[in-house]
Short mmCIF file of C-alpha atoms in Angstrom, two decimals:
data_model
loop_
_atom_site.label_atom_id
_atom_site.label_comp_id
_atom_site.label_asym_id
_atom_site.label_seq_id
_atom_site.Cartn_x
_atom_site.Cartn_y
_atom_site.Cartn_z
CA UNK A 1 84.42 107.61 81.25
CA UNK A 2 82.87 104.15 81.35
CA UNK A 3 83.52 101.03 83.41
CA UNK A 4 84.94 97.79 82.12
CA UNK A 5 85.99 94.57 83.80
CA UNK A 6 88.74 92.05 83.39
CA UNK A 7 89.45 88.82 85.25
CA UNK A 8 92.57 89.61 87.18
CA UNK A 9 92.58 90.10 90.96
CA UNK A 10 90.21 91.05 93.80
CA UNK A 11 89.52 94.75 93.99
CA UNK A 12 90.66 96.39 97.22
CA UNK A 13 91.95 99.73 98.39
CA UNK A 14 94.89 97.94 99.97
CA UNK A 15 96.84 95.03 98.59
CA UNK A 16 95.87 91.82 100.39
CA UNK A 17 98.52 90.20 102.60
CA UNK A 18 97.64 86.68 101.48
CA UNK A 19 97.52 86.84 97.68
CA UNK A 20 98.01 83.33 96.34
CA UNK A 21 99.30 82.05 93.06
CA UNK A 22 95.79 80.92 92.02
CA UNK A 23 95.13 83.88 89.74
CA UNK A 24 92.35 82.22 87.75
CA UNK A 25 90.08 82.22 90.80
CA UNK A 26 90.45 85.94 91.37
CA UNK A 27 88.47 88.81 89.84
CA UNK A 28 89.30 92.50 89.78
CA UNK A 29 87.19 95.39 88.48
CA UNK A 30 88.96 98.11 86.53
CA UNK A 31 86.98 101.18 87.51
CA UNK A 32 87.28 103.77 84.75
CA UNK A 33 84.44 106.01 85.93
CA UNK A 34 86.60 108.46 87.89
CA UNK A 35 88.22 111.64 86.60
CA UNK A 36 91.55 112.17 88.37
CA UNK A 37 93.84 115.13 87.74
CA UNK A 38 97.45 115.27 88.94
CA UNK A 39 98.85 118.81 88.99
CA UNK A 40 102.62 119.24 89.23
CA UNK A 41 104.20 122.70 89.28
CA UNK A 42 107.14 123.06 86.92
CA UNK A 43 110.45 123.69 88.74
CA UNK A 44 108.38 125.21 91.52
CA UNK A 45 110.90 126.87 93.85
CA UNK A 46 113.06 128.08 90.96
CA UNK A 47 110.03 129.36 89.04
CA UNK A 48 108.86 131.34 92.07
CA UNK A 49 112.30 132.95 92.35
CA UNK A 50 112.39 133.80 88.64
CA UNK A 51 108.88 135.23 88.84
CA UNK A 52 109.77 137.41 91.82
CA UNK A 53 113.13 138.55 90.42
CA UNK A 54 113.02 139.45 86.68
CA UNK A 55 116.86 139.46 86.56
CA UNK A 56 116.80 135.67 87.03
CA UNK A 57 114.42 134.92 84.18
CA UNK A 58 115.88 132.86 81.38
CA UNK A 59 119.03 132.14 83.39
CA UNK A 60 120.22 128.88 84.95
CA UNK A 61 119.43 129.04 88.66
CA UNK A 62 119.36 126.58 91.53
CA UNK A 63 117.52 127.00 94.79
CA UNK A 64 119.74 125.81 97.62
CA UNK A 65 122.93 126.55 99.50
CA UNK A 66 125.95 126.99 97.24
CA UNK A 67 128.76 126.50 99.74
CA UNK A 68 130.08 123.53 101.66
CA UNK A 69 127.78 120.54 101.56
CA UNK A 70 124.78 122.33 100.13
CA UNK A 71 122.47 120.53 97.75
CA UNK A 72 120.16 121.66 94.96
CA UNK A 73 116.51 121.77 96.06
CA UNK A 74 115.20 122.70 92.61
CA UNK A 75 116.87 123.72 89.35
CA UNK A 76 115.34 125.90 86.65
CA UNK A 77 114.87 124.35 83.23
CA UNK A 78 117.74 126.48 81.95
CA UNK A 79 119.99 124.77 84.52
CA UNK A 80 118.61 121.31 83.77
CA UNK A 81 119.94 121.59 80.25
CA UNK A 82 123.40 121.26 81.82
CA UNK A 83 122.44 118.20 83.82
CA UNK A 84 121.73 120.00 87.10
CA UNK A 85 119.10 118.11 89.09
CA UNK A 86 117.34 118.20 92.45
CA UNK A 87 119.22 116.59 95.37
CA UNK A 88 122.53 117.04 93.54
CA UNK A 89 125.46 118.30 95.63
CA UNK A 90 126.01 121.99 94.92
CA UNK A 91 129.68 121.43 94.08
CA UNK A 92 128.74 118.99 91.32
CA UNK A 93 126.05 121.34 90.03
CA UNK A 94 128.56 124.20 89.75
CA UNK A 95 131.00 121.91 87.95
CA UNK A 96 128.32 121.03 85.39
CA UNK A 97 127.19 124.64 84.99
CA UNK A 98 129.91 127.13 86.04
CA UNK A 99 127.61 130.13 85.55
CA UNK A 100 124.85 128.61 87.69
CA UNK A 101 123.19 131.15 90.00
CA UNK A 102 122.33 129.91 93.49
CA UNK A 103 119.38 131.39 95.37
CA UNK A 104 118.77 130.67 99.04
CA UNK A 105 115.41 128.99 99.59
CA UNK A 106 112.45 130.78 101.17
CA UNK A 107 110.31 127.94 102.47
CA UNK A 108 107.72 130.12 104.20
CA UNK A 109 107.19 131.99 100.94
CA UNK A 110 106.84 128.77 98.91
CA UNK A 111 104.26 127.52 101.40
CA UNK A 112 102.25 130.71 100.96
CA UNK A 113 102.37 130.37 97.17
CA UNK A 114 101.36 126.72 97.49
CA UNK A 115 98.33 127.76 99.52
CA UNK A 116 97.32 130.15 96.74
CA UNK A 117 97.54 127.28 94.28
CA UNK A 118 95.32 125.15 96.52
CA UNK A 119 92.82 128.01 96.72
CA UNK A 120 92.47 127.67 92.94
CA UNK A 121 92.05 123.89 93.28
CA UNK A 122 89.20 124.41 95.73
CA UNK A 123 87.24 126.35 93.13
CA UNK A 124 86.79 123.04 91.33
CA UNK A 125 86.85 120.34 94.03
CA UNK A 126 87.47 119.79 97.73
CA UNK A 127 88.75 116.26 97.15
CA UNK A 128 92.41 117.24 97.05
CA UNK A 129 95.30 115.05 98.16
CA UNK A 130 98.53 117.05 98.52
CA UNK A 131 101.72 115.12 97.80
CA UNK A 132 104.11 118.02 98.44
CA UNK A 133 104.04 121.80 98.17
CA UNK A 134 104.15 121.60 94.39
CA UNK A 135 101.93 118.66 93.46
CA UNK A 136 98.54 117.19 94.31
CA UNK A 137 95.88 114.79 93.13
CA UNK A 138 92.35 116.09 92.52
CA UNK A 139 89.21 114.02 92.08
CA UNK A 140 87.08 116.08 89.68
CA UNK A 141 84.53 113.38 88.85
CA UNK A 142 81.80 115.54 90.38
CA UNK A 143 83.38 118.99 90.30
CA UNK A 144 81.92 122.27 91.52
CA UNK A 145 81.77 123.80 88.05
CA UNK A 146 79.90 120.87 86.52
CA UNK A 147 82.55 120.47 83.81
CA UNK A 148 82.04 117.20 81.95
CA UNK A 149 85.61 116.42 80.92
CA UNK A 150 88.54 116.10 83.31
CA UNK A 151 90.88 117.58 80.71
CA UNK A 152 88.80 120.77 80.63
CA UNK A 153 89.09 121.07 84.40
CA UNK A 154 92.86 120.67 84.08
CA UNK A 155 93.02 123.31 81.35
CA UNK A 156 91.08 125.77 83.49
CA UNK A 157 93.26 125.18 86.55
CA UNK A 158 96.46 125.61 84.52
CA UNK A 159 95.12 128.84 83.02
CA UNK A 160 94.15 130.32 86.39
CA UNK A 161 97.50 129.45 87.97
CA UNK A 162 99.29 131.18 85.10
CA UNK A 163 97.03 134.24 85.03
CA UNK A 164 96.80 134.84 88.78
CA UNK A 165 100.15 133.57 90.07
CA UNK A 166 102.45 133.89 87.06
CA UNK A 167 103.50 130.24 87.36
CA UNK A 168 103.35 127.24 85.05
CA UNK A 169 101.87 123.87 85.95
CA UNK A 170 101.77 120.55 84.15
CA UNK A 171 98.73 118.30 84.51
CA UNK A 172 97.87 114.69 83.86
CA UNK A 173 94.32 113.38 83.54
CA UNK A 174 93.11 109.80 83.70
CA UNK A 175 90.81 107.43 85.54
CA UNK A 176 93.30 106.56 88.29
CA UNK A 177 96.19 108.04 90.26
CA UNK A 178 98.91 105.88 88.71
CA UNK A 179 98.14 107.01 85.18
CA UNK A 180 97.40 110.65 86.09
CA UNK A 181 100.79 110.91 87.81
CA UNK A 182 102.62 109.52 84.78
CA UNK A 183 100.62 111.75 82.42
CA UNK A 184 101.54 114.95 84.27
CA UNK A 185 105.22 114.26 83.64
CA UNK A 186 104.79 113.22 80.02
CA UNK A 187 104.99 116.62 78.31
CA UNK A 188 106.74 118.83 80.85
CA UNK A 189 107.13 121.74 81.10
CA UNK A 190 103.66 123.28 80.67
CA UNK A 191 102.34 119.84 79.82
CA UNK A 192 98.80 118.54 79.55
CA UNK A 193 98.26 114.86 78.86
CA UNK A 194 95.12 112.73 79.06
CA UNK A 195 95.21 108.94 79.18
CA UNK A 196 91.80 107.59 78.11
CA UNK A 197 90.76 104.12 79.33
CA UNK A 198 90.61 102.81 75.77
CA UNK A 199 94.23 103.82 75.20
CA UNK A 200 95.61 103.05 78.65
CA UNK A 201 97.32 99.75 77.87
CA UNK A 202 98.88 101.10 74.67
CA UNK A 203 100.20 104.06 76.65
CA UNK A 204 101.53 101.85 79.45
CA UNK A 205 103.34 99.67 76.91
CA UNK A 206 105.59 102.64 76.06
CA UNK A 207 106.82 102.95 79.64
CA UNK A 208 110.22 101.88 80.91
CA UNK A 209 110.10 99.98 84.16
CA UNK A 210 111.57 103.02 85.96
CA UNK A 211 108.29 104.90 85.35
CA UNK A 212 106.30 102.58 87.60
CA UNK A 213 105.33 103.61 91.10
CA UNK A 214 107.62 101.96 93.63
CA UNK A 215 110.49 101.27 91.23
CA UNK A 216 113.60 103.07 92.45
CA UNK A 217 117.19 102.50 91.33
CA UNK A 218 117.63 99.26 93.31
CA UNK A 219 114.35 97.74 92.12
CA UNK A 220 115.04 98.86 88.56
CA UNK A 221 118.41 97.11 88.64
CA UNK A 222 116.74 93.96 89.93
CA UNK A 223 114.14 94.17 87.15
CA UNK A 224 116.82 94.56 84.50
CA UNK A 225 118.65 91.52 85.85
CA UNK A 226 115.41 89.56 85.42
CA UNK A 227 114.96 90.80 81.85
CA UNK A 228 112.21 93.31 82.72
CA UNK A 229 112.93 96.58 80.93
CA UNK A 230 109.54 97.84 79.70
CA UNK A 231 105.89 97.36 80.56
CA UNK A 232 105.26 94.40 78.20
CA UNK A 233 108.12 92.54 79.88
CA UNK A 234 106.48 93.10 83.25
CA UNK A 235 103.03 92.05 82.05
CA UNK A 236 104.42 88.73 80.88
CA UNK A 237 105.22 87.74 84.46
CA UNK A 238 102.71 85.85 86.57
CA UNK A 239 101.50 87.23 89.86
CA UNK A 240 103.09 84.38 91.79
CA UNK A 241 106.51 85.07 90.24
CA UNK A 242 106.24 88.80 90.91
CA UNK A 243 105.34 88.12 94.52
CA UNK A 244 108.27 85.73 94.83
CA UNK A 245 110.80 88.26 93.54
CA UNK A 246 109.34 91.56 94.81
CA UNK A 247 107.18 90.64 97.79
CA UNK A 248 103.89 92.47 98.10
CA UNK A 249 105.14 95.20 95.74
CA UNK A 250 104.71 92.57 93.05
CA UNK A 251 100.96 92.85 93.58
CA UNK A 252 101.08 96.57 92.75
CA UNK A 253 103.24 95.96 89.68
CA UNK A 254 100.79 93.30 88.47
CA UNK A 255 97.88 95.76 88.75
CA UNK A 256 99.60 98.89 87.47
CA UNK A 257 100.85 97.27 84.29
CA UNK A 258 97.23 96.37 83.55
CA UNK A 259 96.02 99.92 84.14
CA UNK A 260 94.46 99.12 87.51
CA UNK A 261 94.75 101.40 90.56
CA UNK A 262 91.71 101.76 92.79
CA UNK A 263 93.27 103.99 95.45
CA UNK A 264 90.96 106.93 96.13
CA UNK A 265 92.06 110.54 96.22
CA UNK A 266 92.08 111.35 99.92
CA UNK A 267 91.31 114.83 101.15
CA UNK A 268 93.78 114.25 104.00
CA UNK A 269 97.00 112.34 104.33
CA UNK A 270 97.92 110.57 107.54
CA UNK A 271 101.41 111.42 108.67
CA UNK A 272 103.53 108.28 108.66
CA UNK A 273 106.68 109.58 110.32
CA UNK A 274 108.43 112.53 111.93
CA UNK A 275 112.16 112.98 111.62
CA UNK A 276 115.12 115.29 111.40
CA UNK A 277 118.64 115.03 110.09
CA UNK A 278 121.86 117.00 109.92
CA UNK A 279 124.51 117.23 107.22
CA UNK A 280 127.97 117.99 108.59
CA UNK A 281 130.27 120.64 107.18
CA UNK A 282 133.17 118.22 107.71
CA UNK A 283 133.02 114.45 108.04
CA UNK A 284 132.73 113.40 111.68
CA UNK A 285 134.90 110.55 112.92
CA UNK A 286 135.12 111.02 116.69
CA UNK A 287 132.48 109.10 118.65
CA UNK A 288 132.27 111.93 121.17
CA UNK A 289 131.27 114.46 118.49
CA UNK A 290 128.84 112.03 116.90
CA UNK A 291 127.22 111.34 120.29
CA UNK A 292 126.72 115.07 120.86
CA UNK A 293 125.06 115.48 117.46
CA UNK A 294 122.81 112.54 118.31
CA UNK A 295 121.71 114.28 121.52
CA UNK A 296 120.94 117.44 119.55
CA UNK A 297 118.89 115.45 117.04
CA UNK A 298 116.86 113.85 119.82
CA UNK A 299 116.09 117.29 121.25
CA UNK A 300 114.93 118.52 117.84
CA UNK A 301 112.96 115.33 117.21
CA UNK A 302 110.97 115.66 120.43
CA UNK A 303 110.02 119.23 119.47
CA UNK A 304 108.80 118.06 116.07
CA UNK A 305 106.84 115.19 117.60
CA UNK A 306 105.09 117.70 119.82
CA UNK A 307 104.28 120.10 116.98
CA UNK A 308 102.90 117.26 114.87
CA UNK A 309 101.04 115.58 117.76
CA UNK A 310 102.68 112.38 116.54
CA UNK A 311 103.17 109.11 118.39
CA UNK A 312 105.02 106.21 116.81
CA UNK A 313 106.66 102.95 117.80
CA UNK A 314 109.71 102.67 115.50
CA UNK A 315 112.91 104.66 115.94
CA UNK A 316 115.28 104.68 112.96
CA UNK A 317 118.86 105.93 112.95
CA UNK A 318 120.22 106.99 109.56
CA UNK A 319 123.95 107.26 108.93
CA UNK A 320 125.40 108.48 105.62
CA UNK A 321 129.08 107.68 105.21
CA UNK A 322 131.71 109.89 103.62
CA UNK A 323 131.31 107.96 100.34
CA UNK A 324 127.50 108.55 100.32
CA UNK A 325 126.76 104.98 101.43
CA UNK A 326 123.68 105.14 103.65
CA UNK A 327 123.02 102.73 106.52
CA UNK A 328 119.98 102.56 108.79
CA UNK A 329 119.29 100.80 112.07
CA UNK A 330 115.82 100.59 113.59
CA UNK A 331 114.20 99.57 116.86
CA UNK A 332 110.48 99.06 117.48
CA UNK A 333 109.44 99.76 121.06
CA UNK A 334 106.52 98.23 122.91
CA UNK A 335 105.63 101.64 124.31
CA UNK A 336 105.25 104.35 121.60
CA UNK A 337 107.45 107.43 121.47
CA UNK A 338 105.92 110.88 121.89
CA UNK A 339 106.98 114.44 122.62
CA UNK A 340 107.50 113.66 126.33
CA UNK A 341 109.80 110.69 125.75
CA UNK A 342 113.09 112.50 125.15
CA UNK A 343 115.05 110.50 127.71
CA UNK A 344 113.90 107.16 126.35
CA UNK A 345 114.46 108.31 122.77
CA UNK A 346 118.04 109.29 123.62
CA UNK A 347 118.74 105.98 125.36
CA UNK A 348 117.38 103.93 122.47
CA UNK A 349 119.13 106.09 119.87
CA UNK A 350 122.41 105.67 121.74
CA UNK A 351 121.96 101.89 121.65
CA UNK A 352 121.36 102.01 117.91
CA UNK A 353 124.47 104.13 117.44
CA UNK A 354 126.52 101.81 119.62
CA UNK A 355 125.72 98.92 117.32
CA UNK A 356 126.62 100.88 114.17
CA UNK A 357 130.04 100.87 112.56
CA UNK A 358 131.61 104.29 112.01
CA UNK A 359 133.76 104.15 108.85
CA UNK A 360 137.33 105.41 108.92
CA UNK A 361 136.32 108.14 106.47
CA UNK A 362 133.69 109.39 108.88
CA UNK A 363 130.02 110.41 108.61
CA UNK A 364 128.63 113.20 106.45
CA UNK A 365 125.00 112.98 107.67
CA UNK A 366 123.00 111.62 110.57
CA UNK A 367 119.24 111.46 111.04
CA UNK A 368 116.58 110.19 113.43
CA UNK A 369 112.98 109.29 112.58
CA UNK A 370 110.00 108.04 114.54
CA UNK A 371 107.53 106.04 112.43
CA UNK A 372 104.82 103.35 112.68
CA UNK A 373 101.99 105.54 114.03
CA UNK A 374 100.06 104.15 116.93
CA UNK A 375 96.97 103.97 114.67
CA UNK A 376 98.65 101.35 112.50
CA UNK A 377 99.10 99.11 115.52
CA UNK A 378 95.76 99.57 117.22
CA UNK A 379 93.53 100.09 114.21
CA UNK A 380 91.53 103.26 114.60
CA UNK A 381 92.60 103.87 118.21
CA UNK A 382 94.48 107.12 118.62
CA UNK A 383 96.13 108.44 121.74
CA UNK A 384 94.74 111.82 120.77
#
């Protein structure tokens, strides 16, 4: 791949906090020299279960808990034909597909399989950025096998995963992470898609706004209200207008729609938060019961903070109402929270809960999270 330049914005790994509306004075380099592969396993948990149990092959299955308030973790492609999706309540999934087969998840097993997949990645590069158990970015610009084309690296990885592990992966190849991620999803399942720099803008112009990184349901609705439905609509907006409507996310949108994403593939990912949550079998309405659950969550949270060696300054309380409305309340402390701060965590969590309204219909879920790592506040200084 070659490099080309366009007069857009200043190149930077991070979006600048003080981008102005004077776009003509800014220059950004579109680096097309890298070869980035995004590998995404197809219906990972469900595929592992079908591989391990031949009786499940070709049948609609969902990994998750079938009873009560269980949710679908992953659905096989046979189940997806009925509209069954990840994060869907199990009751709704069974209504859509009455003959759906539920399989209890085996997280330890999936982690072991994921490690085997990463062992294959390491045959080609050590610059691997895991996103989850079933997907990762790989920088194969200078790969161990000396393969010239990124697409050939992707083909080889897909073939070895299938031959050695009996699983199917989709892969996207391009010169940046934004495009590689989109490409991996383009021809699923068992997909392989390459977005060449010369064809990047034409490819991007096909995309609905929902395909862009950082555009969830709320942002998509806002875009639609502004008349932004596809990539060309977004590209027509000035940087200053995007910043005005979307804050600093507007800077990302401005770059992505022009095929620009200079974020490197990182061989490690800094943990940004540690949390835990609990879904209730029956909606909780009594403050006494809710307070007891909160105490249990704090106890679990301190254990997780210790295991992760994590210290953070922001405590967030998450409350999901009976109607699935989700509310959060947060408090940022001057002294960071760590594994030894259970008493202070409980006191601050209780204050957050005290200021939250409990709906008459009750709560179906409650969670606690510690975020804002100490490194983000004191630069490179770490308590550890």
